[in-house]
XYZ file of C-alpha atoms in Angstrom:
165
model
C -69.745 3.830 11.221
C -65.885 4.930 10.443
C -64.649 8.109 11.267
C -63.848 10.912 8.259
C -60.869 10.034 6.358
C -58.885 11.933 3.985
C -57.776 10.178 0.597
C -55.157 11.216 -1.593
C -56.226 10.319 -5.144
C -52.638 10.388 -7.410
C -53.744 9.599 -10.851
C -56.921 10.535 -12.824
C -57.103 8.975 -15.896
C -58.238 5.599 -14.461
C -61.495 4.495 -16.042
C -64.298 4.671 -13.339
C -61.903 7.181 -11.057
C -64.935 9.835 -11.211
C -67.055 6.999 -9.651
C -64.324 6.113 -6.540
C -64.187 9.838 -6.066
C -67.292 11.003 -5.907
C -68.099 7.983 -3.208
C -65.344 9.182 -1.153
C -66.100 12.726 -1.224
C -69.509 12.121 0.061
C -68.039 11.779 3.726
C -64.560 12.350 3.039
C -62.131 14.476 2.460
C -60.448 14.085 -1.086
C -57.271 15.233 -2.161
C -56.478 14.966 -6.193
C -53.409 15.202 -7.838
C -52.353 14.648 -11.587
C -49.617 16.335 -13.657
C -52.265 16.677 -16.342
C -53.761 20.068 -14.824
C -56.595 19.833 -17.116
C -57.803 16.484 -15.874
C -57.593 17.820 -12.137
C -59.638 20.894 -12.601
C -62.052 18.499 -14.373
C -62.547 15.976 -11.879
C -62.376 19.274 -9.170
C -65.367 20.829 -11.058
C -67.767 17.354 -11.873
C -67.152 16.542 -8.108
C -67.976 20.278 -6.717
C -70.966 20.056 -8.902
C -72.118 16.714 -7.728
C -71.890 17.525 -4.235
C -71.213 21.324 -3.524
C -70.535 20.503 0.410
C -67.686 18.406 -0.750
C -64.356 18.657 0.745
C -62.150 18.572 -2.218
C -58.564 20.110 -3.007
C -56.405 20.192 -5.724
C -52.900 19.440 -4.978
C -49.862 20.760 -6.608
C -47.818 18.191 -5.284
C -48.108 14.335 -4.874
C -46.028 14.599 -1.810
C -47.946 16.779 0.204
C -51.239 15.045 -0.885
C -49.651 11.801 0.337
C -48.470 13.774 3.979
C -51.960 14.925 4.501
C -53.628 11.616 3.498
C -55.028 8.624 5.842
C -55.273 6.852 2.449
C -53.020 7.083 -0.307
C -54.863 5.698 -3.791
C -52.360 5.280 -6.447
C -53.270 4.924 -10.114
C -51.907 4.565 -13.400
C -48.488 5.999 -14.416
C -47.567 6.800 -11.038
C -47.325 3.052 -10.206
C -44.387 3.120 -12.379
C -42.460 6.500 -11.314
C -39.421 4.927 -8.951
C -38.584 8.309 -7.886
C -42.070 9.345 -6.969
C -43.281 6.086 -4.700
C -39.735 6.909 -3.047
C -40.540 10.509 -2.029
C -43.921 9.227 -1.011
C -42.572 6.168 0.992
C -40.936 8.999 3.427
C -44.233 10.386 4.490
C -46.238 7.036 4.238
C -45.482 5.464 7.069
C -48.700 3.522 8.835
C -50.627 4.555 6.111
C -53.146 2.572 3.620
C -51.951 2.357 0.028
C -54.446 1.492 -2.343
C -52.927 0.232 -5.792
C -55.585 1.273 -8.624
C -55.293 -0.874 -11.839
C -57.814 -1.892 -14.481
C -59.041 -5.408 -14.197
C -56.956 -6.206 -17.415
C -53.617 -5.436 -15.309
C -54.591 -7.689 -13.101
C -51.470 -10.196 -13.824
C -49.570 -7.480 -12.696
C -51.148 -6.868 -8.910
C -48.712 -9.391 -7.050
C -45.796 -7.621 -8.481
C -46.943 -4.332 -7.356
C -48.420 -5.601 -4.141
C -45.045 -7.145 -3.071
C -42.767 -4.642 -4.360
C -44.888 -2.142 -2.529
C -45.043 -3.780 0.342
C -41.110 -4.528 0.325
C -41.035 -0.643 -0.145
C -43.351 0.718 2.467
C -43.008 -2.128 5.307
C -45.406 -0.267 7.811
C -47.749 0.456 5.458
C -50.738 -1.577 4.597
C -51.073 -2.391 0.649
C -54.425 -3.571 -0.672
C -55.096 -3.820 -4.753
C -58.241 -2.482 -6.129
C -59.124 -3.339 -9.831
C -61.868 -1.838 -11.765
C -64.502 -4.328 -12.712
C -65.321 -4.235 -16.557
C -68.870 -5.834 -15.500
C -71.739 -4.383 -13.578
C -71.812 -1.058 -15.592
C -68.214 -0.420 -14.686
C -68.817 0.684 -10.922
C -67.647 -2.599 -9.314
C -63.999 -2.592 -7.768
C -62.198 -5.962 -7.032
C -60.065 -6.309 -3.885
C -56.960 -8.402 -3.554
C -54.112 -8.243 -0.607
C -51.831 -10.414 1.270
C -53.090 -9.415 5.090
C -56.670 -10.436 5.520
C -56.669 -7.422 8.466
C -56.295 -4.330 6.151
C -58.097 -5.932 3.245
C -61.510 -6.183 5.166
C -61.181 -3.230 6.738
C -60.855 -1.259 3.360
C -63.777 -3.159 2.046
C -65.750 -2.635 4.576
C -64.663 1.714 4.171
C -65.526 1.318 0.257
C -68.980 -1.090 1.007
C -69.811 1.494 3.275
C -69.561 4.543 1.181
C -71.596 2.668 -1.252
C -69.200 1.356 -3.952
C -69.593 -2.359 -5.001
C -66.950 -4.419 -4.155
C -65.592 -8.007 -4.624
C -62.901 -9.934 -2.824
């Protein structure tokens, strides 16, 4: 069993992000950030409705969310925000960074993974794709480094997600 983790989810409009956040929140703390306050508030209320005992917090700053987190999930438009990424770099040393993408964007994965690994040299980078198969609750994992990939395959499987390597 894993120790309880704190997971920052930065970017909440990816398909199936609610499934991911719900599963994480069952046993771990979740920090939510998106520039669209209505999206964040809706996600927060849904998560609390699903699990009133969940540790879920709305964050007003992605840097603070990243600083507090053990695992940083970056999704959507935030992957392209160079200034934000450089700010997160200051607080992400040694942390795991999950790049969350839609499966149709899989052709960009190696580019993102390599550029993030160059930037976050002491962090573990993995790509996760939201699969369009199996009722949209399956996640496909990819990475350069077998150890963090296996660690997070195990973590995400343990919290109840369907994962494919």
